[in-house]
Coordinates of C-alpha atoms in Angstrom, one line a residue:
M217 CA 0.0 0.0 0.0
T218 CA 1.2 3.5 -0.8
A219 CA 1.2 6.5 1.5
Q220 CA -1.3 8.3 -0.7
E221 CA -3.6 5.3 -0.8
L222 CA -3.6 5.1 3.0
R223 CA -4.3 8.9 3.3
R224 CA -7.2 8.7 0.9
M225 CA -8.6 5.4 2.3
Y226 CA -8.7 6.9 5.7
V227 CA -10.3 10.2 4.8
E228 CA -12.9 8.6 2.4
F229 CA -13.8 6.0 5.1
F230 CA -14.8 8.8 7.5
K231 CA -16.4 11.0 4.8
E232 CA -18.6 8.1 3.9
R233 CA -19.7 8.1 7.5
G234 CA -20.7 11.8 7.7
H235 CA -17.3 13.5 8.4
C236 CA -16.3 16.6 6.6
E237 CA -12.6 16.7 5.4
I238 CA -10.7 19.7 6.7
A239 CA -7.3 20.9 5.4
S240 CA -4.1 20.3 7.2
A241 CA -3.4 23.4 9.4
S242 CA 0.0 25.2 9.4
L243 CA 2.8 23.7 11.4
L244 CA 2.8 27.0 13.3
P245 CA -0.3 26.7 15.5
D246 CA -3.3 29.0 15.2
N247 CA -5.6 29.8 18.0
D248 CA -2.7 31.2 20.1
P249 CA -1.1 28.0 21.5
T250 CA 2.0 28.2 23.6
V251 CA 3.3 25.1 22.0
L252 CA 5.9 25.8 19.3
F253 CA 4.5 23.6 16.6
T254 CA 1.3 21.8 15.8
T255 CA 1.9 18.5 17.5
A256 CA -1.5 16.9 16.8
G257 CA -4.6 17.4 14.7
M258 CA -6.5 18.6 17.7
H259 CA -4.4 21.8 18.2
P260 CA -6.2 23.8 15.5
L261 CA -9.6 22.6 16.9
V262 CA -9.2 23.6 20.5
P263 CA -11.9 26.4 20.4
Y264 CA -14.4 23.9 18.9
L265 CA -13.5 21.2 21.5
L266 CA -14.4 23.9 24.1
G267 CA -17.8 24.6 22.5
E268 CA -17.4 26.9 19.5
S269 CA -19.3 25.7 16.5
H270 CA -17.2 24.5 13.6
P271 CA -18.2 25.9 10.2
Q272 CA -17.7 22.4 8.7
G273 CA -20.0 20.7 11.2
K274 CA -19.7 18.2 14.1
R275 CA -17.9 15.4 12.3
L276 CA -14.5 16.2 10.9
T277 CA -11.5 14.3 9.4
N278 CA -8.1 15.1 7.9
V279 CA -4.4 14.4 7.5
Q280 CA -2.5 16.8 9.7
K281 CA 1.2 17.7 9.4
C282 CA 2.9 17.5 12.8
I283 CA 6.2 18.3 14.4
R284 CA 7.3 16.9 17.8
T285 CA 10.6 17.7 19.3
C286 CA 10.2 15.8 22.7
D287 CA 11.5 12.6 21.1
I288 CA 14.2 14.2 19.1
D289 CA 17.0 12.2 20.8
E290 CA 15.1 9.0 19.8
V291 CA 15.1 9.7 16.1
G292 CA 17.1 7.1 14.3
D293 CA 15.3 4.1 15.9
D294 CA 12.6 2.2 14.0
T295 CA 9.6 4.4 14.8
H296 CA 10.3 7.9 16.3
L297 CA 10.1 10.9 14.0
T298 CA 10.3 14.7 14.3
F299 CA 7.9 15.3 11.4
F300 CA 5.0 13.0 10.8
E301 CA 1.5 12.9 9.4
M302 CA -1.5 12.3 11.7
L303 CA -4.7 10.8 10.4
G304 CA -7.5 12.1 12.5
N305 CA -11.2 12.1 13.0
W306 CA -13.3 14.2 15.5
S307 CA -16.8 14.3 16.9
L308 CA -17.7 17.7 18.3
G309 CA -20.6 16.9 20.6
D310 CA -21.9 14.2 18.2
Y311 CA -21.0 10.5 18.7
F312 CA -19.0 9.4 21.7
K313 CA -17.2 6.2 22.9
E314 CA -19.3 3.5 21.3
E315 CA -19.3 4.8 17.8
S316 CA -15.6 5.9 18.1
V317 CA -14.5 2.4 19.0
S318 CA -16.7 0.9 16.3
L319 CA -15.4 3.2 13.6
S320 CA -11.8 2.5 14.6
F321 CA -12.3 -1.2 14.7
E322 CA -14.1 -1.3 11.4
F323 CA -11.4 0.7 9.6
L324 CA -8.6 -1.4 11.0
T325 CA -10.2 -4.8 10.4
T326 CA -12.4 -4.4 7.3
V327 CA -10.5 -1.7 5.4
L328 CA -6.9 -2.4 6.3
H329 CA -7.6 -6.1 7.0
I330 CA -5.5 -6.2 10.2
P331 CA -6.3 -9.5 12.1
V332 CA -8.2 -9.0 15.3
E333 CA -5.7 -11.2 17.1
R334 CA -2.9 -8.7 16.2
L335 CA -4.6 -5.9 18.1
A336 CA -4.1 -4.8 21.7
V337 CA -5.8 -1.9 23.5
T338 CA -5.3 0.1 26.6
V339 CA -8.0 1.6 28.8
F340 CA -8.1 4.1 31.7
S341 CA -7.9 2.3 35.0
G342 CA -9.5 5.1 37.0
D343 CA -8.5 7.1 40.1
D344 CA -10.0 9.2 42.9
I345 CA -11.3 11.7 40.4
V346 CA -12.5 9.8 37.4
A347 CA -13.8 6.2 37.5
R348 CA -12.3 3.2 35.7
D349 CA -13.4 3.0 32.1
D350 CA -15.1 -0.4 32.1
E351 CA -17.5 0.9 29.5
T352 CA -14.8 1.1 26.8
A353 CA -13.3 -2.2 27.8
K354 CA -16.7 -3.9 27.3
M355 CA -17.0 -2.3 23.9
W356 CA -13.7 -3.9 22.8
K357 CA -14.8 -7.2 24.1
T358 CA -17.9 -7.0 21.9
K359 CA -15.5 -6.5 18.9
G360 CA -13.8 -9.9 19.6
L361 CA -10.9 -8.8 21.7
S362 CA -10.1 -11.2 24.6
D363 CA -9.2 -10.1 28.2
S364 CA -5.5 -10.8 27.3
Q365 CA -5.7 -8.1 24.6
I366 CA -7.1 -5.4 26.9
F367 CA -4.8 -3.6 29.4
F368 CA -5.8 -1.1 32.1
Y369 CA -3.3 1.8 32.9
G370 CA -3.4 5.0 34.9
R371 CA -3.1 8.7 33.9
E372 CA 0.4 8.4 32.7
E373 CA -0.6 6.1 29.9
N374 CA -4.3 6.5 29.4
W375 CA -5.3 10.1 30.1
W376 CA -4.9 12.8 27.5
G377 CA -4.5 16.5 28.4
P378 CA -4.8 19.1 29.1
A379 CA -2.0 20.1 26.8
G380 CA -1.3 23.1 29.0
V381 CA -2.2 24.0 32.5
T382 CA -5.9 24.2 31.7
G383 CA -8.1 23.0 28.9
P384 CA -10.0 20.0 27.5
C385 CA -9.0 16.5 28.6
G386 CA -10.2 13.0 29.3
P387 CA -9.5 9.3 29.4
D388 CA -8.4 7.6 26.2
T389 CA -8.1 4.2 24.7
E390 CA -5.0 3.5 22.7
I391 CA -4.7 0.9 20.0
F392 CA -1.5 -1.2 19.5
Y393 CA -0.3 -3.6 16.9
D394 CA 1.3 -6.8 18.2
M395 CA 4.6 -7.2 16.2
G396 CA 4.5 -10.9 17.1
K397 CA 7.6 -10.9 19.3
E398 CA 7.9 -12.9 22.4
S399 CA 6.9 -11.1 25.6
C400 CA 9.9 -9.8 27.5
S401 CA 8.4 -10.7 30.9
E402 CA 5.2 -11.6 32.7
D403 CA 4.4 -8.0 33.0
C404 CA 4.9 -7.2 29.3
G405 CA 2.2 -5.1 27.8
P406 CA 1.7 -2.0 25.6
A407 CA 3.2 0.2 28.2
C408 CA 6.5 -1.8 27.9
H409 CA 9.1 -0.5 25.5
C410 CA 10.5 -3.9 24.4
G411 CA 9.1 -3.5 20.9
K412 CA 6.5 -6.2 21.0
Y413 CA 3.7 -3.6 20.8
V414 CA 3.6 -0.5 18.6
E415 CA 1.0 2.2 19.2
I416 CA -1.0 3.0 16.0
W417 CA -4.1 4.9 17.1
N418 CA -5.4 6.9 20.1
N419 CA -9.0 7.7 20.8
V420 CA -9.4 10.4 23.3
F421 CA -12.8 10.9 25.0
M422 CA -12.7 14.6 25.9
E423 CA -15.4 15.1 28.4
Y424 CA -13.7 17.3 31.0
N425 CA -12.2 20.8 31.3
K426 CA -9.3 21.2 33.8
N427 CA -9.5 24.6 35.6
S428 CA -6.5 26.7 36.8
D429 CA -7.2 25.5 40.4
G430 CA -6.7 21.9 39.4
S431 CA -10.4 21.0 39.5
Y432 CA -12.3 19.3 36.7
E433 CA -15.7 20.2 35.2
P434 CA -17.7 18.4 32.5
L435 CA -17.5 20.0 29.1
H436 CA -20.7 21.2 27.6
N437 CA -20.2 18.7 24.8
K438 CA -18.6 15.3 25.0
N439 CA -16.0 15.2 22.2
V440 CA -13.9 12.5 20.5
D441 CA -10.4 13.3 19.3
T442 CA -8.5 10.5 17.6
G443 CA -5.1 10.3 15.9
M444 CA -3.4 7.6 13.9
G445 CA 0.3 7.7 13.0
M446 CA 0.4 7.4 9.2
E447 CA 4.1 6.4 9.0
R448 CA 3.7 3.6 11.6
V449 CA 0.6 2.2 10.0
L450 CA 2.2 2.3 6.6
T451 CA 5.2 0.4 8.0
I452 CA 3.0 -2.3 9.4
L453 CA 0.8 -2.7 6.3
N454 CA 3.9 -3.2 4.1
G455 CA 5.4 -5.8 6.3
K456 CA 8.4 -3.6 7.3
N457 CA 10.0 -3.4 10.7
N458 CA 11.0 0.3 10.5
V459 CA 9.7 3.5 8.8
Y460 CA 12.9 4.0 6.8
D461 CA 12.2 0.9 4.6
T462 CA 9.0 2.5 3.4
E463 CA 8.4 4.7 0.3
L464 CA 8.5 7.7 2.6
F465 CA 12.2 7.5 3.1
I466 CA 13.5 5.2 0.4
P467 CA 14.0 8.0 -2.2
V468 CA 16.0 10.3 0.1
M469 CA 17.9 7.4 1.7
N470 CA 18.9 6.2 -1.8
K471 CA 20.1 9.7 -2.7
L472 CA 22.2 9.8 0.4
K473 CA 23.7 6.4 -0.2
S474 CA 24.6 7.4 -3.8
L475 CA 26.7 10.2 -2.6
T476 CA 29.2 8.3 -0.5
D477 CA 31.2 5.1 -0.4
I478 CA 30.3 4.6 3.2
S479 CA 28.1 1.6 3.8
Y480 CA 24.7 1.7 5.4
S481 CA 25.9 -0.6 8.1
D482 CA 24.9 -1.0 11.8
E483 CA 27.7 1.4 12.7
N484 CA 26.4 4.2 10.4
K485 CA 22.7 3.3 10.2
R486 CA 21.5 5.7 12.9
D487 CA 23.3 8.7 11.5
F488 CA 22.0 7.9 8.0
R489 CA 18.5 7.8 9.4
I490 CA 18.8 11.0 11.3
I491 CA 20.1 12.9 8.2
C492 CA 17.2 11.7 6.2
E493 CA 14.5 12.3 8.9
H494 CA 15.8 15.7 9.8
S495 CA 16.0 16.7 6.1
R496 CA 12.3 15.9 5.8
A497 CA 11.4 17.9 8.9
I498 CA 13.5 20.8 7.7
T499 CA 11.7 20.8 4.4
F500 CA 8.3 20.9 5.9
I501 CA 9.1 23.6 8.5
L502 CA 10.7 25.9 5.9
G503 CA 7.9 25.1 3.4
D504 CA 5.2 26.1 5.7
P505 CA 3.1 29.1 4.4
K506 CA 3.9 31.1 7.5
R507 CA 7.6 31.1 6.6
I508 CA 9.7 30.9 9.7
T509 CA 13.5 31.2 9.4
P510 CA 16.4 29.9 11.5
S511 CA 17.0 32.0 14.7
N512 CA 18.0 31.6 18.3
T513 CA 14.5 31.5 19.8
E514 CA 11.4 29.3 19.7
Q515 CA 10.5 27.7 16.3
G516 CA 13.5 29.3 14.7
Y517 CA 15.7 27.7 17.3
I518 CA 14.2 24.2 16.6
L519 CA 14.7 24.8 12.9
R520 CA 18.3 25.9 13.4
R521 CA 19.0 22.9 15.7
L522 CA 17.7 20.5 13.0
I523 CA 19.7 22.1 10.2
R524 CA 22.9 22.2 12.2
R525 CA 22.6 18.7 13.6
T526 CA 22.1 17.4 10.1
I527 CA 25.1 19.3 8.8
R528 CA 27.3 18.1 11.6
L529 CA 26.5 14.5 10.8
I530 CA 27.1 15.2 7.1
K531 CA 30.5 16.5 7.9
K532 CA 31.2 13.6 10.3
H533 CA 30.9 11.1 7.5
G534 CA 32.7 13.2 4.9
F535 CA 29.7 13.8 2.7
P536 CA 29.9 16.7 0.2
D537 CA 29.0 19.9 2.1
N538 CA 26.1 20.9 -0.2
I539 CA 24.2 17.6 -0.1
L540 CA 21.5 18.8 2.3
C541 CA 20.0 20.9 -0.5
D542 CA 20.2 17.8 -2.8
L543 CA 18.3 15.7 -0.2
V544 CA 15.7 18.4 0.3
N545 CA 15.1 18.6 -3.4
V546 CA 14.3 14.9 -3.4
I547 CA 11.8 15.4 -0.6
I548 CA 10.2 18.4 -2.3
Q549 CA 9.7 16.4 -5.5
Q550 CA 8.3 13.5 -3.5
Y551 CA 5.7 15.5 -1.6
K552 CA 4.8 18.5 -3.6
D553 CA 1.7 16.9 -5.2
V554 CA 0.3 16.2 -1.7
Y555 CA 1.5 19.4 0.0
K556 CA 1.6 22.1 -2.8
E557 CA 3.3 24.6 -0.5
L558 CA 6.6 22.7 -0.8
G559 CA 6.7 23.3 -4.5
E560 CA 5.5 26.8 -4.2
N561 CA 8.2 27.7 -1.6
Q562 CA 11.0 25.6 -3.1
N563 CA 13.3 28.6 -3.7
F564 CA 12.7 30.0 -0.2
I565 CA 13.5 26.6 1.4
L566 CA 16.7 26.1 -0.5
D567 CA 17.8 29.7 0.0
Q568 CA 17.3 29.5 3.8
I569 CA 19.2 26.2 4.0
E570 CA 22.1 27.6 2.1
K571 CA 22.3 30.7 4.2
E572 CA 22.2 28.8 7.4
S573 CA 24.7 26.2 6.1
C574 CA 27.2 28.9 5.3
L575 CA 26.7 30.5 8.7
F576 CA 27.0 27.2 10.6
R577 CA 30.1 26.0 8.7
K578 CA 32.0 28.9 10.1
T579 CA 30.6 28.4 13.6
L580 CA 31.1 24.6 13.4
D581 CA 34.7 24.8 12.3
S582 CA 35.8 27.1 15.1
G583 CA 33.6 25.3 17.7
L584 CA 34.9 21.8 16.6
K585 CA 38.5 22.9 16.9
K586 CA 38.0 24.3 20.4
A587 CA 35.9 21.2 21.5
E588 CA 38.6 18.9 20.2
R589 CA 41.2 20.7 22.4
Y590 CA 39.0 20.3 25.4
F591 CA 38.3 16.6 24.8
A592 CA 42.0 15.8 24.0
L593 CA 42.8 16.6 27.7
L594 CA 40.3 14.1 29.0
E595 CA 40.7 10.3 29.6
K596 CA 37.8 7.8 29.0
D597 CA 34.9 8.4 31.4
E598 CA 36.3 11.7 32.6
L599 CA 34.0 14.7 32.9
L600 CA 34.1 17.8 30.7
S601 CA 33.2 20.7 33.1
G602 CA 29.9 22.6 32.7
E603 CA 32.0 25.8 32.4
L604 CA 33.8 24.6 29.3
A605 CA 30.6 23.2 27.8
F606 CA 29.0 26.6 28.3
R607 CA 32.0 28.4 26.9
L608 CA 31.6 26.4 23.7
Y609 CA 27.9 27.4 23.6
D610 CA 28.3 31.0 24.6
T611 CA 31.5 32.0 22.8
F612 CA 31.5 29.7 19.8
G613 CA 27.7 29.2 19.3
F614 CA 28.3 25.4 19.7
P615 CA 25.0 23.7 20.7
I616 CA 25.1 21.7 23.8
E617 CA 23.5 18.8 21.9
F618 CA 26.6 18.6 19.7
T619 CA 28.9 18.8 22.7
M620 CA 27.0 15.9 24.3
E621 CA 27.2 13.9 21.1
L622 CA 30.9 14.5 20.6
A623 CA 31.5 13.4 24.2
D624 CA 29.5 10.2 23.8
E625 CA 31.5 9.4 20.6
R626 CA 34.7 9.8 22.6
G627 CA 33.6 7.9 25.7
V628 CA 33.7 10.9 28.0
R629 CA 30.9 12.8 29.8
V630 CA 29.7 16.3 30.3
D631 CA 28.8 18.0 33.6
I632 CA 25.3 18.8 32.3
T633 CA 24.0 19.9 35.7
N634 CA 26.6 22.6 36.0
F635 CA 26.1 23.6 32.3
E636 CA 22.3 23.9 32.9
Q637 CA 22.9 26.1 35.9
R638 CA 25.2 28.5 34.0
F639 CA 22.8 28.4 31.0
K640 CA 19.9 29.3 33.3
E641 CA 21.9 32.3 34.7
H642 CA 22.7 33.4 31.2
Q643 CA 19.1 33.1 30.1
E644 CA 17.8 35.1 33.1
K645 CA 20.1 37.9 32.1
S646 CA 19.3 37.9 28.5
R647 CA 15.6 37.0 28.9
Q648 CA 15.8 34.6 26.0
G649 CA 15.7 31.4 28.1
A650 CA 15.2 28.1 26.5
E651 CA 13.4 26.6 29.5
G652 CA 10.0 25.5 28.5
K653 CA 10.7 25.9 24.7
F654 CA 10.1 22.2 24.1
K655 CA 7.2 21.7 26.4
G656 CA 3.8 21.2 24.8
G657 CA 0.8 23.1 25.9
L658 CA -2.0 25.3 24.6
A659 CA -2.9 28.6 26.0
D660 CA -5.9 28.3 28.2
A661 CA -9.2 29.4 26.8
S662 CA -10.0 31.7 29.7
I663 CA -12.0 35.0 29.3
Q664 CA -8.7 36.9 29.5
T665 CA -7.1 35.0 26.7
A666 CA -10.2 35.4 24.5
R667 CA -9.9 39.2 25.1
L668 CA -6.2 39.2 24.2
H669 CA -7.1 37.2 21.1
T670 CA -9.4 40.1 20.1
A671 CA -6.6 42.5 20.9
T672 CA -4.3 40.8 18.4
H673 CA -7.0 41.4 15.7
L674 CA -7.1 45.1 16.6
L675 CA -3.3 45.3 16.7
N676 CA -3.1 43.6 13.3
G677 CA -5.6 46.1 11.9
A678 CA -3.9 49.1 13.4
L679 CA -0.5 48.0 12.1
R680 CA -2.0 47.8 8.6
K681 CA -3.5 51.3 9.0
V682 CA -0.1 52.8 10.1
L683 CA 2.4 50.7 8.0
G684 CA 0.3 49.7 5.0
D685 CA -1.6 46.7 3.7
S686 CA 1.6 44.7 3.0
I687 CA 1.6 43.8 6.7
Y688 CA 0.5 40.3 7.5
Q689 CA 0.6 38.0 10.5
R690 CA 3.5 35.7 10.9
G691 CA 2.6 34.2 14.3
S692 CA 1.1 34.9 17.7
N693 CA 1.3 33.6 21.2
I694 CA -1.0 34.4 24.0
T695 CA -1.0 33.8 27.8
E696 CA -3.2 35.3 30.4
E697 CA -0.7 38.0 31.0
R698 CA 0.2 39.3 27.6
L699 CA 0.0 38.8 23.8
R700 CA 2.9 38.4 21.4
F701 CA 2.3 39.2 17.7
D702 CA 4.8 38.6 14.8
F703 CA 4.3 40.4 11.5
S704 CA 6.1 41.0 8.3
F705 CA 8.1 44.2 8.2
N706 CA 11.8 44.9 7.5
R707 CA 12.6 47.7 10.0
K708 CA 12.2 48.9 13.5
L709 CA 9.1 50.9 14.2
T710 CA 9.5 54.5 15.2
A711 CA 8.2 55.8 18.5
E712 CA 5.6 57.8 16.7
E713 CA 4.4 54.7 14.8
L714 CA 4.1 52.7 18.0
I715 CA 2.1 55.6 19.6
E716 CA -0.2 55.7 16.7
V717 CA -0.8 52.0 16.7
S718 CA -1.6 52.1 20.4
R719 CA -4.0 55.0 19.9
I720 CA -5.9 53.2 17.2
V721 CA -6.4 50.1 19.3
N722 CA -7.5 52.0 22.3
E723 CA -9.8 54.1 20.2
A724 CA -11.6 50.9 19.1
I725 CA -11.8 49.7 22.7
H726 CA -13.3 53.0 23.9
K727 CA -16.0 52.9 21.1
S728 CA -17.5 49.7 22.7
I729 CA -17.8 47.9 19.3
D730 CA -19.6 44.5 19.2
I731 CA -17.5 41.8 17.6
K732 CA -19.4 40.1 14.8
C733 CA -18.9 36.5 13.8
V734 CA -20.4 35.2 10.5
E735 CA -20.0 31.8 8.8
M736 CA -19.5 32.0 5.0
T737 CA -17.8 30.2 2.1
L738 CA -14.1 30.9 1.5
N739 CA -14.9 32.7 -1.7
E740 CA -17.4 34.9 0.1
A741 CA -14.7 35.7 2.7
R742 CA -12.2 36.6 0.0
E743 CA -14.8 38.8 -1.8
S744 CA -15.6 40.5 1.6
N745 CA -11.9 41.5 1.9
A746 CA -11.4 39.4 5.0
I747 CA -7.7 38.9 5.9
G748 CA -6.5 35.3 5.7
I749 CA -4.0 33.0 4.0
F750 CA -6.1 31.9 1.1
D751 CA -4.7 28.4 0.5
N752 CA -5.8 24.9 1.4
K753 CA -5.6 25.5 5.1
Y754 CA -9.3 26.5 5.2
G755 CA -12.3 24.3 4.5
D756 CA -15.3 25.2 2.4
R757 CA -16.8 27.3 5.1
V758 CA -15.0 29.6 7.5
K759 CA -15.8 32.0 10.4
V760 CA -15.1 35.7 9.8
Y761 CA -14.7 37.9 12.9
T762 CA -15.4 41.5 12.2
I763 CA -14.7 44.6 14.4
P764 CA -16.3 47.2 12.1
G765 CA -13.9 49.9 11.0
Y766 CA -10.8 48.1 12.4
S767 CA -10.5 44.5 11.6
K768 CA -12.0 41.7 9.5
E769 CA -10.2 38.3 9.7
I770 CA -10.8 34.6 9.1
C771 CA -10.4 33.0 12.5
G772 CA -11.5 30.1 14.7
G773 CA -11.9 32.2 17.9
P774 CA -12.5 32.5 20.8
H775 CA -13.0 36.2 21.2
A776 CA -14.5 38.9 23.4
F777 CA -18.1 39.9 22.6
N778 CA -17.4 43.7 22.7
T779 CA -14.2 45.7 22.5
N780 CA -15.1 47.4 25.8
E781 CA -14.1 44.2 27.6
L782 CA -10.5 44.8 26.8
G783 CA -9.5 47.6 29.1
K784 CA -6.4 49.6 28.2
F785 CA -4.0 48.4 25.5
I786 CA -0.3 48.9 26.3
I787 CA 2.6 48.0 24.0
L788 CA 5.4 46.5 26.1
K789 CA 8.1 46.0 23.5
E790 CA 8.8 46.0 19.8
E791 CA 11.7 44.0 18.5
A792 CA 13.1 41.8 15.6
S793 CA 11.9 38.2 15.6
S794 CA 13.8 37.0 12.5
A795 CA 14.8 38.3 9.1
G796 CA 12.0 40.4 7.8
V797 CA 9.8 39.8 10.8
R798 CA 9.1 42.1 13.7
R799 CA 7.5 41.2 17.1
I800 CA 5.3 43.2 19.4
K801 CA 4.5 42.3 23.0
A802 CA 1.6 43.9 24.6
K803 CA -0.9 43.6 27.5
I804 CA -4.3 45.0 28.5
E805 CA -4.8 46.6 31.9
Y806 CA -8.0 47.4 33.8
D807 CA -8.8 50.4 36.1

């Protein structure tokens, strides 16, 4: 089975059962999440999981591009990936546990023809707050699964969310494929990491909202959120034991092998896999319509880390310096028919890789020379001080991940505790800390964040009034305390311009304007001059939020009902975010 066949079989299966196909959202999350990238199909749907009506209806399905960095150190094994595609289906207050289980079972057994005896499932075992989910376990039994195929686990394994401090959450049931290996022990089960079981699907029953005080309350609607890992399922269906032997990686792997005399042996296998996997992730991040670039913070930092880690491995094995662009070209050609933005942004992708490669070659050469001097003074199992590791980072721009990898290759260790202490002190001084950068989490959907969401629309509108219509949003992040808004512009704003932007926003607040929300077709939204990225990220119907005289944008919400809820708008800071992108941080205060 090909990847495209699997994508279409999944989507068509759910469309035939009343689900509307929605487009893959950007890898840079909408709806103001604090997570750096879209890590699951549910991220763009948070407002709807919390009760907003979705313009496409109550049953949805799609194939979502995702980036996860929490397992980056596991990349190179048989299953873990930084970039992956998630097949998902959702019920927004429509069907719940029984139909969700039935749909999943039907697709796996009748469409994909996976034998029932090769399935295993896990179910929430319950705690003092939420009861054991015997209901779901019974449903699996009616499908033909035996007691030995059903496992009960606690919150660590079978409770999803909230992604942040607050938000939608609930018990889940995870579906695993039994690889046919012998059990590693009497306690062997899906929670074991011996390789006998591979997770392929997760059905989350979102029926609670966690509040900031730690309490739980029932959601107005009971929702279902599911996600199936496309790469893992494709691997299983094609009888492979790792994702790199599938069509998803064979073209780029063959290209890499053709450029060197080094064999794809056990000694080099992991590095070959990392180069190919990271090349794919780099391609999709740079190819995203929101166009982020390598930098020292947030998404740009992740992108820079992936590019530089790949280049270091390329240099380690003596590959030609420019092969990263060659590998990326293979990936673009492979995926551009499915994800048109890769072909459309091909020149930008290659240009950014070349710029970052040139910059890093200089950094890497000087950093490597200095690191080699440090390591040459150490015997096996000796410790490189945190001070020297931090000096490599701070003075030579040499990432700590590279220092750790070099140390591991030479059989020495790094005093990471001392490094982290020095790093934390440095970050507190520069206020560009990396702590929390890799933690998932969505901004809570409180009244305050909804108001700040409306404030970003007013800010966007004000910037366009002051600086011109060429301004467009490049990203946003909202907490209860402040908003952060990135926009396209190539210079620092003057004090007069910032004053005028603030004046326009506060003028709108003082006018007590009702925020209007209207559902319409995408063409109608375009003809009405609503702001939005008019590509395949939207479905056939969209929501347009209007603040008459100030803003008109396609958006999923949530928002305030009237501008007078916002209080006083105050710009805290204006600064560069990346090349051609400026950033404004602001807050709203109340008398």
